[in-house]
CSV table of C-alpha atoms in Angstrom, one decimal:
chain,number,residue,atom,x,y,z
W,1,ARG,CA,-24.4,3.6,-12.5
W,2,VAL,CA,-21.2,4.7,-10.8
W,3,PRO,CA,-18.6,1.9,-10.3
W,4,VAL,CA,-17.5,1.5,-6.7
W,5,LEU,CA,-14.0,0.3,-5.8
W,6,CYS,CA,-12.8,-0.9,-2.4
W,7,ASN,CA,-9.4,-0.1,-1.1
W,8,GLY,CA,-7.4,-1.1,1.9
W,9,SER,CA,-6.3,-4.1,3.9
W,10,ILE,CA,-6.1,-6.4,0.8
W,11,SER,CA,-3.1,-8.8,1.0
W,12,ASN,CA,-4.3,-11.8,-1.1
W,13,MET,CA,-7.0,-13.1,-3.4
W,14,ASP,CA,-9.0,-14.6,-0.6
W,15,GLU,CA,-9.3,-11.1,0.8
W,16,VAL,CA,-10.3,-9.7,-2.6
W,17,ARG,CA,-13.1,-12.3,-3.0
W,18,GLN,CA,-14.3,-11.8,0.6
W,19,CYS,CA,-14.3,-8.0,0.2
W,20,LEU,CA,-16.2,-8.1,-3.1
W,21,LEU,CA,-18.7,-10.6,-1.6
W,22,GLU,CA,-19.4,-8.5,1.5
W,23,THR,CA,-19.5,-5.1,-0.2
W,24,GLY,CA,-20.8,-5.8,-3.7
W,25,ALA,CA,-18.2,-3.4,-5.0
W,26,ASP,CA,-17.1,-3.5,-8.7
W,27,GLY,CA,-13.4,-3.8,-8.1
W,28,ILE,CA,-10.5,-3.7,-5.7
W,29,MET,CA,-7.5,-1.3,-5.4
W,30,SER,CA,-4.3,-2.0,-3.6
W,31,SER,CA,-1.4,0.1,-2.8
W,32,GLU,CA,0.9,-1.0,0.0
W,33,GLY,CA,0.3,-4.7,-0.3
W,34,ILE,CA,1.0,-4.7,-4.1
W,35,LEU,CA,4.1,-2.5,-3.5
W,36,GLU,CA,5.6,-5.4,-1.5
W,37,TYR,CA,4.3,-8.2,-3.7
W,38,PRO,CA,3.2,-7.1,-7.2
W,39,PRO,CA,1.6,-10.5,-8.1
W,40,LEU,CA,-0.7,-10.0,-5.1
W,41,PHE,CA,-3.8,-10.7,-7.3
W,42,THR,CA,-2.8,-14.3,-8.1
W,43,GLU,CA,-3.6,-17.5,-6.3
W,44,THR,CA,-0.7,-17.4,-3.9
W,45,ASN,CA,-0.6,-17.3,-0.1
W,46,VAL,CA,-4.3,-18.2,0.0
W,47,GLU,CA,-6.3,-20.9,1.6
W,48,SER,CA,-6.4,-23.1,-1.5
W,49,THR,CA,-2.6,-23.2,-1.5
W,50,ASN,CA,-2.5,-23.8,2.2
W,51,TYR,CA,-1.2,-20.3,2.6
W,52,GLU,CA,2.0,-21.1,0.8
W,53,ARG,CA,3.6,-18.8,-1.8
W,54,THR,CA,3.1,-20.4,-5.2
W,55,GLY,CA,4.1,-17.3,-7.2
W,56,PRO,CA,7.5,-15.8,-7.6
W,57,GLY,CA,9.5,-15.1,-4.5
W,58,ARG,CA,10.9,-11.9,-3.0
W,59,LEU,CA,14.3,-12.3,-4.7
W,60,GLN,CA,12.7,-12.8,-8.1
W,61,MET,CA,10.6,-9.6,-7.6
W,62,ALA,CA,13.8,-7.6,-6.8
W,63,GLU,CA,15.6,-9.1,-9.8
W,64,ASP,CA,12.7,-8.4,-12.2
W,65,TYR,CA,12.4,-4.9,-10.9
W,66,LEU,CA,16.1,-4.1,-11.3
W,67,GLU,CA,15.9,-5.5,-14.9
W,68,LEU,CA,13.0,-3.1,-15.6
W,69,CYS,CA,15.0,-0.2,-14.0
W,70,GLU,CA,17.8,-0.9,-16.4
W,71,GLN,CA,15.4,-1.0,-19.3
W,72,TYR,CA,13.4,2.0,-18.2
W,73,PRO,CA,15.6,4.1,-15.9
W,74,PRO,CA,13.5,6.0,-13.3
W,75,ASP,CA,15.6,9.1,-13.9
W,76,ASP,CA,14.5,9.3,-17.6
W,77,GLY,CA,10.8,10.2,-17.2
W,78,GLY,CA,7.7,10.2,-15.2
W,79,GLN,CA,7.9,11.0,-11.6
W,80,GLY,CA,10.8,8.7,-10.7
W,81,SER,CA,13.5,9.9,-8.4
W,82,GLY,CA,16.4,7.6,-9.5
W,83,MET,CA,18.1,5.5,-6.9
W,84,LYS,CA,16.0,6.8,-4.1
W,85,CYS,CA,13.0,5.2,-5.8
W,86,ILE,CA,14.9,2.0,-6.5
W,87,ARG,CA,16.1,1.7,-2.9
W,88,ALA,CA,12.5,2.2,-1.6
W,89,HIS,CA,11.2,-0.6,-3.8
W,90,LEU,CA,14.0,-3.0,-2.9
W,91,HIS,CA,13.3,-2.3,0.8
W,92,ARG,CA,9.6,-3.3,0.3
W,93,PHE,CA,10.3,-6.4,-1.8
W,94,LEU,CA,13.0,-7.7,0.6
W,95,HIS,CA,11.6,-6.4,3.9
W,96,ALA,CA,11.5,-9.8,5.6
W,97,ASP,CA,15.1,-10.5,4.7
W,98,LEU,CA,16.3,-7.0,5.8
W,99,GLN,CA,14.8,-7.5,9.2
W,100,ARG,CA,16.9,-10.6,9.8
W,101,HIS,CA,20.0,-9.7,7.9
W,102,THR,CA,20.9,-6.1,8.8
W,103,GLU,CA,24.1,-6.2,6.8
W,104,VAL,CA,21.9,-6.5,3.7
W,105,ARG,CA,19.7,-3.7,4.9
W,106,ASP,CA,22.7,-1.5,5.4
W,107,CYS,CA,23.7,-2.2,1.8
W,108,VAL,CA,20.2,-1.2,0.5
W,109,VAL,CA,20.5,2.1,2.4
W,110,LYS,CA,23.9,2.8,0.9
W,111,ALA,CA,23.1,1.7,-2.7
W,112,PHE,CA,23.6,4.7,-4.9
W,113,SER,CA,24.2,2.9,-8.2
W,114,MET,CA,22.6,0.1,-10.1
W,115,GLU,CA,25.7,-2.0,-9.5
W,116,GLU,CA,25.3,-1.6,-5.8
W,117,ALA,CA,21.6,-2.5,-6.1
W,118,TRP,CA,22.5,-5.7,-7.9
W,119,ASP,CA,25.1,-6.4,-5.2
W,120,VAL,CA,22.2,-6.4,-2.7
W,121,VAL,CA,20.4,-9.0,-4.8
W,122,LYS,CA,23.5,-11.1,-4.9
W,123,MET,CA,23.9,-10.9,-1.1
W,124,VAL,CA,20.3,-12.0,-0.6
W,125,ARG,CA,20.8,-14.9,-3.0
W,126,GLU,CA,23.9,-16.0,-1.0
W,127,VAL,CA,22.0,-15.8,2.2
W,128,TYR,CA,19.2,-17.9,0.7
W,129,GLU,CA,21.6,-20.5,-0.5
W,130,LYS,CA,23.3,-20.6,2.9
W,131,ILE,CA,20.1,-21.1,4.9
W,132,GLY,CA,18.2,-23.2,2.4
W,133,HIS,CA,15.5,-20.6,1.8
W,134,GLU,CA,12.1,-21.9,0.7
W,135,ILE,CA,10.0,-19.5,-1.5
W,136,SER,CA,6.8,-21.4,-0.6
W,137,LYS,CA,7.2,-20.3,3.1
W,138,GLU,CA,7.4,-16.6,2.2
W,139,GLN,CA,4.6,-14.3,3.6
W,140,LEU,CA,4.0,-10.6,3.4
W,141,SER,CA,6.2,-8.7,5.8
W,142,TRP,CA,6.4,-5.0,5.0
W,143,TYR,CA,2.7,-4.6,4.4
W,144,VAL,CA,1.6,-6.3,7.6
W,145,ARG,CA,4.5,-5.1,9.8
W,146,HIS,CA,2.3,-3.3,12.3
W,147,ARG,CA,-0.8,-5.5,12.4
W,148,ARG,CA,0.4,-9.1,12.2
W,149,GLU,CA,1.2,-9.7,15.9
W,150,TRP,CA,-2.0,-8.0,17.1
W,151,GLU,CA,-4.2,-10.2,14.8
W,152,GLU,CA,-2.5,-13.3,16.3
W,153,GLY,CA,-3.6,-12.2,19.8
W,154,TRP,CA,-0.5,-10.4,21.1
W,155,GLU,CA,-1.1,-9.2,24.6
W,156,GLY,CA,1.1,-7.3,27.1
W,157,GLY,CA,2.1,-3.9,25.8
W,158,GLU,CA,4.1,-3.0,22.8
W,159,ASN,CA,5.3,-5.8,20.6
W,160,PRO,CA,9.1,-6.2,20.9
W,161,GLU,CA,9.5,-6.6,17.1
W,162,PHE,CA,7.6,-3.4,16.5
W,163,VAL,CA,9.6,-1.6,19.2
W,164,GLU,CA,12.9,-2.7,17.5
W,165,GLU,CA,11.6,-1.6,14.1
W,166,LYS,CA,10.6,1.8,15.6
W,167,LYS,CA,14.1,2.1,17.2
W,168,ASP,CA,15.7,1.3,13.8
W,169,ALA,CA,13.5,4.0,12.1
W,170,ILE,CA,14.4,6.6,14.7
W,171,GLU,CA,18.1,5.8,14.4
W,172,GLU,CA,17.8,6.1,10.6
W,173,GLU,CA,16.0,9.5,11.0
W,174,GLU,CA,18.7,10.7,13.3
W,175,GLU,CA,21.4,9.9,10.7
W,176,CYS,CA,19.6,12.1,8.1
W,177,CYS,CA,20.6,15.6,7.4
W,178,ALA,CA,17.9,18.2,8.2
W,179,CYS,CA,18.2,19.3,4.5
W,180,ASP,CA,16.8,16.0,3.6
W,181,LEU,CA,13.5,16.6,5.2
W,182,PHE,CA,11.7,16.9,1.8
W,183,GLY,CA,13.9,14.6,-0.1
W,184,GLU,CA,17.5,13.5,-0.1
W,185,VAL,CA,19.7,16.4,-1.2
W,186,CYS,CA,22.9,15.7,0.7
W,187,ALA,CA,23.7,12.4,-0.8
W,188,ASP,CA,25.6,12.4,-4.1
W,189,ASP,CA,23.3,10.0,-5.9
W,190,GLY,CA,22.2,12.3,-8.8
W,191,ASP,CA,18.6,12.5,-7.6
W,192,TYR,CA,18.7,16.3,-7.2
């Protein structure tokens, strides 16, 4: 017997159970959803928790990740690419915050050292304290950025949030050097 695994569109344990029930598969794989929220396969943001986050919050994910990066620097082995890799993970963990607080997003983009990455986490903590952030209200953001509004019945052309995100991505691309097409080579962050 060959084991069959399902992959794609998995964002919580309810979806895991439903997929296994409907397909009879032996297991589930996840890529994008788990990049944003590594404890995805726990009982959090599911029907039994009234769709509230019961696991660690975004900020805790970023802090835990940076601690692991200090313990196992991505430059020292494997296929890591240093700060570029760290920035990409911070962006995914903190996507919802970066959409609302663009000054924090700018700091993620400009973080070329661990100290600057920790500064991003400190900024997010300060924002959370200022606004009274509730972890229980957190939902996936980066993983569902292109499908959320359509599933809720969005009608009438392109979604304004998606248009704004595309605009930001285009502006970011325009700021890049052509030499960076296959990886950042112009920035002095020690990646290449």
